[in-house]
């Protein structure tokens, strides 16, 4: 078997993993949540309005502050939605799994023993990308 074929096998294994199944279910629940999708639509509209105002030659500071507050309020509502919380947890688990796999592959490409190499653990990760300075 060549590397590409083995990669396809890995893809099949990923799709059988419980973390992947949880992610797919959480994504579907988000997609079906009409209230959540309405909030996300409003959030996107506020973001567009903010960007349009910011792009003006002389943006209205009061409008900018209003859009910012409205965005933060809507964002809080979105993130408090149980479906979104489940999705974020499931997405975090998938991201962790994929990061670990990529780190193992990188170690192997750099000559490490595939049987024994261990990726570094990101100990300061909160699970929320909004608080993150970037994964290593």
mmCIF file of N, CA, C and O in Angstrom, residues 48-104:
data_model
loop_
_atom_site.group_PDB
_atom_site.id
_atom_site.type_symbol
_atom_site.label_atom_id
_atom_site.label_comp_id
_atom_site.label_asym_id
_atom_site.label_seq_id
_atom_site.Cartn_x
_atom_site.Cartn_y
_atom_site.Cartn_z
ATOM 1 N N UNK A 48 -21.346 42.893 9.313
ATOM 2 C CA UNK A 48 -21.285 43.582 8.013
ATOM 3 C C UNK A 48 -21.505 45.080 8.181
ATOM 4 O O UNK A 48 -20.795 45.886 7.575
ATOM 5 N N UNK A 49 -22.497 45.449 9.002
ATOM 6 C CA UNK A 49 -22.769 46.867 9.241
ATOM 7 C C UNK A 49 -21.565 47.552 9.881
ATOM 8 O O UNK A 49 -21.217 48.678 9.517
ATOM 9 N N UNK A 50 -20.934 46.867 10.828
ATOM 10 C CA UNK A 50 -19.744 47.403 11.489
ATOM 11 C C UNK A 50 -18.634 47.631 10.461
ATOM 12 O O UNK A 50 -17.998 48.689 10.432
ATOM 13 N N UNK A 51 -18.415 46.643 9.617
ATOM 14 C CA UNK A 51 -17.351 46.736 8.616
ATOM 15 C C UNK A 51 -17.626 47.850 7.608
ATOM 16 O O UNK A 51 -16.711 48.562 7.201
ATOM 17 N N UNK A 52 -18.894 48.000 7.225
ATOM 18 C CA UNK A 52 -19.246 49.080 6.302
ATOM 19 C C UNK A 52 -18.976 50.439 6.945
ATOM 20 O O UNK A 52 -18.421 51.330 6.302
ATOM 21 N N UNK A 53 -19.366 50.572 8.193
ATOM 22 C CA UNK A 53 -19.155 51.842 8.893
ATOM 23 C C UNK A 53 -17.653 52.094 9.069
ATOM 24 O O UNK A 53 -17.185 53.213 8.873
ATOM 25 N N UNK A 54 -16.918 51.068 9.418
ATOM 26 C CA UNK A 54 -15.470 51.214 9.619
ATOM 27 C C UNK A 54 -14.765 51.587 8.325
ATOM 28 O O UNK A 54 -13.723 52.254 8.355
ATOM 29 N N UNK A 55 -15.320 51.178 7.197
ATOM 30 C CA UNK A 55 -14.718 51.468 5.902
ATOM 31 C C UNK A 55 -14.972 52.864 5.388
ATOM 32 O O UNK A 55 -14.378 53.282 4.388
ATOM 33 N N UNK A 56 -15.841 53.600 6.053
ATOM 34 C CA UNK A 56 -16.138 54.969 5.624
ATOM 35 C C UNK A 56 -14.952 55.879 5.913
ATOM 36 O O UNK A 56 -14.144 55.609 6.807
ATOM 37 N N UNK A 57 -14.892 56.959 5.153
ATOM 38 C CA UNK A 57 -13.803 57.916 5.343
ATOM 39 C C UNK A 57 -13.799 58.473 6.765
ATOM 40 O O UNK A 57 -12.743 58.629 7.377
ATOM 41 N N UNK A 58 -14.973 58.770 7.291
ATOM 42 C CA UNK A 58 -15.090 59.239 8.680
ATOM 43 C C UNK A 58 -16.186 58.423 9.368
ATOM 44 O O UNK A 58 -17.362 58.806 9.367
ATOM 45 N N UNK A 59 -15.813 57.277 9.943
ATOM 46 C CA UNK A 59 -16.804 56.426 10.617
ATOM 47 C C UNK A 59 -17.443 57.138 11.807
ATOM 48 O O UNK A 59 -16.794 57.917 12.502
ATOM 49 N N UNK A 60 -18.716 56.851 12.019
ATOM 50 C CA UNK A 60 -19.469 57.406 13.149
ATOM 51 C C UNK A 60 -19.119 56.575 14.383
ATOM 52 O O UNK A 60 -19.478 55.394 14.475
ATOM 53 N N UNK A 61 -18.431 57.191 15.331
ATOM 54 C CA UNK A 61 -17.965 56.493 16.530
ATOM 55 C C UNK A 61 -19.125 55.899 17.329
ATOM 56 O O UNK A 61 -19.031 54.779 17.829
ATOM 57 N N UNK A 62 -20.225 56.622 17.432
ATOM 58 C CA UNK A 62 -21.384 56.131 18.187
ATOM 59 C C UNK A 62 -21.962 54.870 17.526
ATOM 60 O O UNK A 62 -22.315 53.910 18.213
ATOM 61 N N UNK A 63 -22.042 54.885 16.192
ATOM 62 C CA UNK A 63 -22.533 53.699 15.484
ATOM 63 C C UNK A 63 -21.583 52.515 15.695
ATOM 64 O O UNK A 63 -22.023 51.393 15.910
ATOM 65 N N UNK A 64 -20.296 52.798 15.625
ATOM 66 C CA UNK A 64 -19.301 51.733 15.797
ATOM 67 C C UNK A 64 -19.436 51.098 17.179
ATOM 68 O O UNK A 64 -19.423 49.872 17.304
ATOM 69 N N UNK A 65 -19.580 51.926 18.196
ATOM 70 C CA UNK A 65 -19.740 51.408 19.563
ATOM 71 C C UNK A 65 -21.042 50.627 19.691
ATOM 72 O O UNK A 65 -21.087 49.587 20.353
ATOM 73 N N UNK A 66 -22.108 51.114 19.056
ATOM 74 C CA UNK A 66 -23.390 50.420 19.086
ATOM 75 C C UNK A 66 -23.313 49.056 18.416
ATOM 76 O O UNK A 66 -23.822 48.066 18.948
ATOM 77 N N UNK A 67 -22.675 49.020 17.243
ATOM 78 C CA UNK A 67 -22.502 47.747 16.548
ATOM 79 C C UNK A 67 -21.651 46.787 17.379
ATOM 80 O O UNK A 67 -21.929 45.598 17.453
ATOM 81 N N UNK A 68 -20.605 47.327 17.998
ATOM 82 C CA UNK A 68 -19.729 46.492 18.823
ATOM 83 C C UNK A 68 -20.498 45.880 19.986
ATOM 84 O O UNK A 68 -20.379 44.686 20.250
ATOM 85 N N UNK A 69 -21.299 46.686 20.659
ATOM 86 C CA UNK A 69 -22.089 46.183 21.794
ATOM 87 C C UNK A 69 -23.103 45.150 21.318
ATOM 88 O O UNK A 69 -23.258 44.087 21.930
ATOM 89 N N UNK A 70 -23.784 45.460 20.227
ATOM 90 C CA UNK A 70 -24.783 44.527 19.691
ATOM 91 C C UNK A 70 -24.121 43.203 19.290
ATOM 92 O O UNK A 70 -24.650 42.120 19.560
ATOM 93 N N UNK A 71 -22.944 43.290 18.670
ATOM 94 C CA UNK A 71 -22.214 42.091 18.271
ATOM 95 C C UNK A 71 -21.862 41.246 19.496
ATOM 96 O O UNK A 71 -22.074 40.038 19.506
ATOM 97 N N UNK A 72 -21.332 41.889 20.514
ATOM 98 C CA UNK A 72 -20.945 41.165 21.733
ATOM 99 C C UNK A 72 -22.153 40.508 22.396
ATOM 100 O O UNK A 72 -22.071 39.366 22.851
ATOM 101 N N UNK A 73 -23.270 41.217 22.448
ATOM 102 C CA UNK A 73 -24.488 40.658 23.047
ATOM 103 C C UNK A 73 -24.974 39.442 22.258
ATOM 104 O O UNK A 73 -25.321 38.407 22.846
ATOM 105 N N UNK A 74 -25.007 39.564 20.937
ATOM 106 C CA UNK A 74 -25.448 38.444 20.099
ATOM 107 C C UNK A 74 -24.477 37.273 20.191
ATOM 108 O O UNK A 74 -24.897 36.120 20.275
ATOM 109 N N UNK A 75 -23.182 37.578 20.205
ATOM 110 C CA UNK A 75 -22.166 36.533 20.306
ATOM 111 C C UNK A 75 -22.350 35.752 21.614
ATOM 112 O O UNK A 75 -22.277 34.518 21.628
ATOM 113 N N UNK A 76 -22.598 36.464 22.697
ATOM 114 C CA UNK A 76 -22.827 35.814 23.988
ATOM 115 C C UNK A 76 -24.037 34.886 23.906
ATOM 116 O O UNK A 76 -23.993 33.749 24.386
ATOM 117 N N UNK A 77 -25.099 35.360 23.272
ATOM 118 C CA UNK A 77 -26.306 34.529 23.129
ATOM 119 C C UNK A 77 -26.008 33.282 22.295
ATOM 120 O O UNK A 77 -26.459 32.180 22.635
ATOM 121 N N UNK A 78 -25.268 33.460 21.210
ATOM 122 C CA UNK A 78 -24.913 32.323 20.354
ATOM 123 C C UNK A 78 -24.123 31.297 21.153
ATOM 124 O O UNK A 78 -24.398 30.095 21.122
ATOM 125 N N UNK A 79 -23.127 31.775 21.902
ATOM 126 C CA UNK A 79 -22.242 30.864 22.620
ATOM 127 C C UNK A 79 -22.913 30.243 23.851
ATOM 128 O O UNK A 79 -22.433 29.232 24.358
ATOM 129 N N UNK A 80 -24.019 30.791 24.300
ATOM 130 C CA UNK A 80 -24.754 30.203 25.421
ATOM 131 C C UNK A 80 -25.761 29.147 24.950
ATOM 132 O O UNK A 80 -26.299 28.404 25.763
ATOM 133 N N UNK A 81 -25.971 29.064 23.660
ATOM 134 C CA UNK A 81 -26.887 28.069 23.115
ATOM 135 C C UNK A 81 -26.310 26.668 23.346
ATOM 136 O O UNK A 81 -25.150 26.416 23.017
ATOM 137 N N UNK A 82 -27.096 25.757 23.917
ATOM 138 C CA UNK A 82 -26.587 24.406 24.207
ATOM 139 C C UNK A 82 -26.059 23.672 22.970
ATOM 140 O O UNK A 82 -25.060 22.954 23.066
ATOM 141 N N UNK A 83 -26.711 23.863 21.819
ATOM 142 C CA UNK A 83 -26.221 23.210 20.605
ATOM 143 C C UNK A 83 -24.856 23.759 20.211
ATOM 144 O O UNK A 83 -23.970 22.994 19.799
ATOM 145 N N UNK A 84 -24.669 25.069 20.346
ATOM 146 C CA UNK A 84 -23.375 25.659 20.010
ATOM 147 C C UNK A 84 -22.310 25.204 20.998
ATOM 148 O O UNK A 84 -21.168 24.929 20.610
ATOM 149 N N UNK A 85 -22.667 25.100 22.263
ATOM 150 C CA UNK A 85 -21.701 24.635 23.259
ATOM 151 C C UNK A 85 -21.272 23.201 22.961
ATOM 152 O O UNK A 85 -20.079 22.878 23.030
ATOM 153 N N UNK A 86 -22.232 22.344 22.619
ATOM 154 C CA UNK A 86 -21.899 20.958 22.257
ATOM 155 C C UNK A 86 -21.021 20.924 21.010
ATOM 156 O O UNK A 86 -20.064 20.146 20.929
ATOM 157 N N UNK A 87 -21.355 21.763 20.036
ATOM 158 C CA UNK A 87 -20.572 21.825 18.804
ATOM 159 C C UNK A 87 -19.138 22.258 19.097
ATOM 160 O O UNK A 87 -18.186 21.661 18.587
ATOM 161 N N UNK A 88 -18.974 23.290 19.910
ATOM 162 C CA UNK A 88 -17.635 23.789 20.230
ATOM 163 C C UNK A 88 -16.802 22.718 20.940
ATOM 164 O O UNK A 88 -15.617 22.571 20.663
ATOM 165 N N UNK A 89 -17.432 21.975 21.838
ATOM 166 C CA UNK A 89 -16.708 20.889 22.522
ATOM 167 C C UNK A 89 -16.311 19.796 21.531
ATOM 168 O O UNK A 89 -15.182 19.309 21.552
ATOM 169 N N UNK A 90 -17.239 19.419 20.653
ATOM 170 C CA UNK A 90 -16.970 18.363 19.670
ATOM 171 C C UNK A 90 -15.914 18.820 18.668
ATOM 172 O O UNK A 90 -15.015 18.042 18.306
ATOM 173 N N UNK A 91 -15.997 20.070 18.251
ATOM 174 C CA UNK A 91 -15.007 20.606 17.316
ATOM 175 C C UNK A 91 -13.629 20.661 17.979
ATOM 176 O O UNK A 91 -12.606 20.357 17.362
ATOM 177 N N UNK A 92 -13.597 21.022 19.246
ATOM 178 C CA UNK A 92 -12.338 21.041 19.980
ATOM 179 C C UNK A 92 -11.702 19.661 20.055
ATOM 180 O O UNK A 92 -10.483 19.513 19.912
ATOM 181 N N UNK A 93 -12.524 18.632 20.258
ATOM 182 C CA UNK A 93 -12.008 17.260 20.325
ATOM 183 C C UNK A 93 -11.447 16.828 18.975
ATOM 184 O O UNK A 93 -10.386 16.190 18.907
ATOM 185 N N UNK A 94 -12.133 17.190 17.900
ATOM 186 C CA UNK A 94 -11.641 16.870 16.550
ATOM 187 C C UNK A 94 -10.349 17.629 16.279
ATOM 188 O O UNK A 94 -9.380 17.071 15.747
ATOM 189 N N UNK A 95 -10.321 18.911 16.622
ATOM 190 C CA UNK A 95 -9.104 19.707 16.415
ATOM 191 C C UNK A 95 -7.924 19.110 17.180
ATOM 192 O O UNK A 95 -6.818 19.012 16.644
ATOM 193 N N UNK A 96 -8.170 18.694 18.422
ATOM 194 C CA UNK A 96 -7.105 18.077 19.224
ATOM 195 C C UNK A 96 -6.599 16.800 18.566
ATOM 196 O O UNK A 96 -5.387 16.569 18.489
ATOM 197 N N UNK A 97 -7.527 15.966 18.104
ATOM 198 C CA UNK A 97 -7.143 14.717 17.459
ATOM 199 C C UNK A 97 -6.325 14.996 16.206
ATOM 200 O O UNK A 97 -5.263 14.378 15.994
ATOM 201 N N UNK A 98 -6.781 15.925 15.377
ATOM 202 C CA UNK A 98 -6.085 16.225 14.137
ATOM 203 C C UNK A 98 -4.721 16.871 14.406
ATOM 204 O O UNK A 98 -3.747 16.555 13.720
ATOM 205 N N UNK A 99 -4.642 17.742 15.395
ATOM 206 C CA UNK A 99 -3.352 18.346 15.752
ATOM 207 C C UNK A 99 -2.367 17.279 16.203
ATOM 208 O O UNK A 99 -1.196 17.307 15.829
ATOM 209 N N UNK A 100 -2.845 16.349 17.010
ATOM 210 C CA UNK A 100 -1.973 15.264 17.484
ATOM 211 C C UNK A 100 -1.492 14.415 16.307
ATOM 212 O O UNK A 100 -0.298 14.093 16.213
ATOM 213 N N UNK A 101 -2.397 14.075 15.405
ATOM 214 C CA UNK A 101 -2.013 13.290 14.217
ATOM 215 C C UNK A 101 -0.990 14.048 13.376
ATOM 216 O O UNK A 101 0.012 13.462 12.929
ATOM 217 N N UNK A 102 -1.218 15.323 13.172
ATOM 218 C CA UNK A 102 -0.287 16.127 12.368
ATOM 219 C C UNK A 102 1.075 16.225 13.049
ATOM 220 O O UNK A 102 2.109 16.174 12.376
ATOM 221 N N UNK A 103 1.077 16.351 14.361
ATOM 222 C CA UNK A 103 2.348 16.413 15.083
ATOM 223 C C UNK A 103 3.116 15.089 14.954
ATOM 224 O O UNK A 103 4.333 15.093 14.776
ATOM 225 N N UNK A 104 2.415 13.982 15.044
ATOM 226 C CA UNK A 104 3.059 12.676 14.886
ATOM 227 C C UNK A 104 3.654 12.555 13.480
ATOM 228 O O UNK A 104 4.804 12.144 13.315
#
